[in-house]
Structures are given as structure tokens and as C-alpha cells.
Amino acid sequence: MASLRETRKKIKTVKSTQQITKAMKMVSAAKLRRAQEAMFAARPYARKMLEVLGDLAARAESQAHPLLQDRGDKRVVLIVITSDKGLCGGFNANIIRTAVRFLAERDAKQVSLALLGRKGRDYFKRRQYAVRTEQVGIFQALRFSHARQIAHGIIEGFVKGEFDQVFLVYNEFKSVIQQRVVVDHLLPIERSEIRPDEPELDYIYEPSARGIFAGLLPKFIETQVWHALLESAAAEHSARMTAMDAATTNASDVIESLTLHMNKVRQAAITREIIEVVSGASA
């Protein structure tokens, strides 16, 4: 049985840890509010952009722009978005598990990885996967320029024919206590299905279809990457806040258990001393 001094030391240590987890929960809650505002503001634009571009692409020729050309799936790039820091529950583990399953379903030699976030970078680089690019630290001060830079690199490689398809895997924010891993098809741009009962429509492009696609399609890729980054940032903060709240609650339970144990030890010591005094007096 642990001594009274050891138990008091354990209680003090757990209380210090509890203060840290409580502070981290409050910081994550503050960051989550800002991340949610940015994410909710970007969602309608990204979804409408996807709807409009999918409808336009369905009625356009594949030669109208290089980003519309379907060249098969021999060479694939998977963009994996993880966090730079830990202590956020299963946030990173779920993303990595989904990415590994994606690689297992395809020939891993034909899939290269674009890694965003330190946790994903550390995992895949240790396991000798083909890493095309890596970028860490962007979530410290996330800006649209980061999404533009990532999108331009992907677009340039796709247009040059370095790869045939691009996918995004990230955590989508559902609620404060729930995140959902999403695998999105980014390139080539998918065409919306035209229903048989839908009237045949065509668009009049001014000045030209090629000119409009040249301006819209790169902007669309930038928007989708930016949307994924915002969703991932909000999901990370919510996961960390939930994890730290659970850790704080667990610390309270441990402190309560140790305090009860300490009181039992102290009571046993007092009882033993009383028995010794009574025994000495009787003798």
C-alpha cells in the first residue's frame, strides 16, 4: 500500500495535469469559435461552386480545358490533411487509417502522397511511402494563400501529365463531438449526371467556353482545397476540446479515488496509534 506522502504527491501531480487539460480545453474552445465562423462562411460558396461547375462540365467537351480530361487512374495523388499537434483523440488516427486503406485498395506504387500536417508527414515518411510534397505549420495561421499555393502545385502537375487523378482525405466538421472522414475526388473535375427526364440544355459562353473555364476551374480547385483546410481546422479544434474535456473529467475521478485512498490510509494510521496507546496503558 502506498504511503501517505506518496499519495499526496500523486494527488498534487494529477491536479497539475488537470489544470493543463482544462486550460487546453478553453484555448481550443476559443479557437473553435473562430474556425467555425470561417468554415460556415466558406461552405455555401464551395458547395454552390461545386454544383455550378459540375453542371457546366457535364455539358462541355473534355477538350475545353485540361482539368476536365479523364486520363484513367494509373497515377494518383492523395492529399492527406492531418494536424501538426496531437492530444486530439482519434482525429489523426482516423485520417491515417483511411489513407492506408486507400493505398491498400490501389497499387501503392502508383499512388504518391501530398502531406499537409506534421502527424501525417511523420507517419508516412517512416514507412517508406512515395511522398510527392509535404507541408507543415500552415494551421498555425491558416490563410487562403496556403490553399492557392497547394492548388497551383496540383494543377500544374496535372496539366503536365505527371498524374491522372487527385483525391483529398480530411476530417469534415459535423458537430463539436463528431467529425467525419471524407475522401473527395478533386481532379479531373467530375461531371454532374444528366437525368433522362431532364431537358436538353446548353449554355452560351461569352467570350468563349475555353476562356471561362480557364478562369473558373483553377478558382474552383483553390476553393475546394480551402474548404477542406477550414473543415479540418474546425474538426481538429473540436476533437481537441472534446479530448481535453474527457481528460479533465478523468483527472477529477482519479483525484477523488486517490483522496479516498489517502483518507483510508490516514484513518488506518490513527486507529493503529490508538490501539498501541490503549495496549500500552493496559499493560
CSV table of C-alpha atoms in Angstrom, one decimal, residues 147-244:
chain,number,residue,atom,x,y,z
A,147,ALA,CA,-4.8,26.9,-50.4
A,148,ARG,CA,-3.8,28.8,-53.5
A,149,GLN,CA,-0.3,27.6,-53.3
A,150,ILE,CA,-1.3,23.9,-52.8
A,151,ALA,CA,-3.9,24.1,-55.6
A,152,HIS,CA,-1.5,25.7,-58.1
A,153,GLY,CA,1.1,22.9,-57.5
A,154,ILE,CA,-1.6,20.2,-58.0
A,155,ILE,CA,-3.0,21.9,-61.2
A,156,GLU,CA,0.5,22.3,-62.7
A,157,GLY,CA,1.4,18.7,-62.2
A,158,PHE,CA,-2.0,17.5,-63.6
A,159,VAL,CA,-1.8,19.7,-66.7
A,160,LYS,CA,1.8,18.5,-67.3
A,161,GLY,CA,0.6,14.9,-67.2
A,162,GLU,CA,2.6,13.9,-64.1
A,163,PHE,CA,-0.5,12.2,-62.6
A,164,ASP,CA,-4.1,11.3,-63.7
A,165,GLN,CA,-6.2,11.7,-60.6
A,166,VAL,CA,-6.2,13.7,-57.4
A,167,PHE,CA,-8.1,12.8,-54.2
A,168,LEU,CA,-8.4,14.7,-50.9
A,169,VAL,CA,-8.8,13.0,-47.5
A,170,TYR,CA,-9.7,15.1,-44.5
A,171,ASN,CA,-11.9,15.4,-41.4
A,172,GLU,CA,-15.2,17.1,-42.1
A,173,PHE,CA,-16.7,19.0,-39.1
A,174,LYS,CA,-20.1,17.7,-38.2
A,175,SER,CA,-20.6,18.9,-34.7
A,176,VAL,CA,-18.5,19.7,-31.6
A,177,ILE,CA,-18.4,16.0,-30.7
A,178,GLN,CA,-18.4,14.4,-34.1
A,179,GLN,CA,-16.1,14.5,-37.2
A,180,ARG,CA,-16.4,12.5,-40.4
A,181,VAL,CA,-13.5,11.4,-42.6
A,182,VAL,CA,-14.2,12.4,-46.2
A,183,VAL,CA,-12.4,11.2,-49.4
A,184,ASP,CA,-13.2,13.8,-52.1
A,185,HIS,CA,-12.3,13.4,-55.8
A,186,LEU,CA,-10.6,16.6,-56.8
A,187,LEU,CA,-9.2,16.1,-60.3
A,188,PRO,CA,-10.2,15.6,-63.0
A,189,ILE,CA,-13.3,17.7,-62.3
A,190,GLU,CA,-16.3,15.4,-62.1
A,191,ARG,CA,-19.3,16.0,-64.3
A,192,SER,CA,-22.8,16.0,-62.9
A,193,GLU,CA,-25.0,13.3,-64.2
A,194,ILE,CA,-27.8,14.4,-66.6
A,195,ARG,CA,-31.1,12.7,-65.8
A,196,PRO,CA,-33.0,11.2,-68.7
A,197,ASP,CA,-36.1,13.3,-67.9
A,198,GLU,CA,-34.0,16.5,-67.7
A,199,PRO,CA,-34.5,18.8,-70.7
A,200,GLU,CA,-31.5,19.2,-73.0
A,201,LEU,CA,-29.8,22.4,-72.2
A,202,ASP,CA,-26.7,24.2,-73.4
A,203,TYR,CA,-25.0,27.4,-72.4
A,204,ILE,CA,-23.9,30.4,-74.3
A,205,TYR,CA,-20.4,31.3,-73.3
A,206,GLU,CA,-19.1,34.9,-73.6
A,207,PRO,CA,-16.4,35.5,-74.6
A,208,SER,CA,-15.8,31.7,-75.1
A,209,ALA,CA,-16.1,28.4,-73.2
A,210,ARG,CA,-12.3,28.0,-73.1
A,211,GLY,CA,-11.8,31.4,-71.6
A,212,ILE,CA,-14.5,30.9,-69.0
A,213,PHE,CA,-13.1,27.5,-68.0
A,214,ALA,CA,-9.6,28.9,-67.8
A,215,GLY,CA,-10.7,31.4,-65.2
A,216,LEU,CA,-13.2,29.3,-63.3
A,217,LEU,CA,-11.7,25.8,-63.0
A,218,PRO,CA,-8.4,26.8,-61.2
A,219,LYS,CA,-10.5,29.0,-58.9
A,220,PHE,CA,-12.7,26.0,-58.2
A,221,ILE,CA,-9.7,23.8,-57.2
A,222,GLU,CA,-8.5,26.6,-54.9
A,223,THR,CA,-11.9,26.9,-53.3
A,224,GLN,CA,-12.2,23.1,-52.7
A,225,VAL,CA,-8.7,22.9,-51.1
A,226,TRP,CA,-9.5,26.0,-48.9
A,227,HIS,CA,-12.8,24.4,-47.9
A,228,ALA,CA,-11.1,21.2,-46.9
A,229,LEU,CA,-8.5,23.1,-44.9
A,230,LEU,CA,-11.1,25.0,-43.0
A,231,GLU,CA,-13.2,21.9,-42.3
A,232,SER,CA,-10.0,20.1,-41.0
A,233,ALA,CA,-9.1,23.1,-38.8
A,234,ALA,CA,-12.5,23.3,-37.2
A,235,ALA,CA,-12.7,19.5,-36.7
A,236,GLU,CA,-9.2,19.5,-35.1
A,237,HIS,CA,-10.2,22.1,-32.5
A,238,SER,CA,-13.4,20.4,-31.7
A,239,ALA,CA,-11.7,17.0,-31.3
A,240,ARG,CA,-9.0,18.5,-29.0
A,241,MET,CA,-11.6,20.3,-26.9
A,242,THR,CA,-13.6,17.0,-26.5
A,243,ALA,CA,-10.4,15.1,-25.7
A,244,MET,CA,-9.3,17.7,-23.1
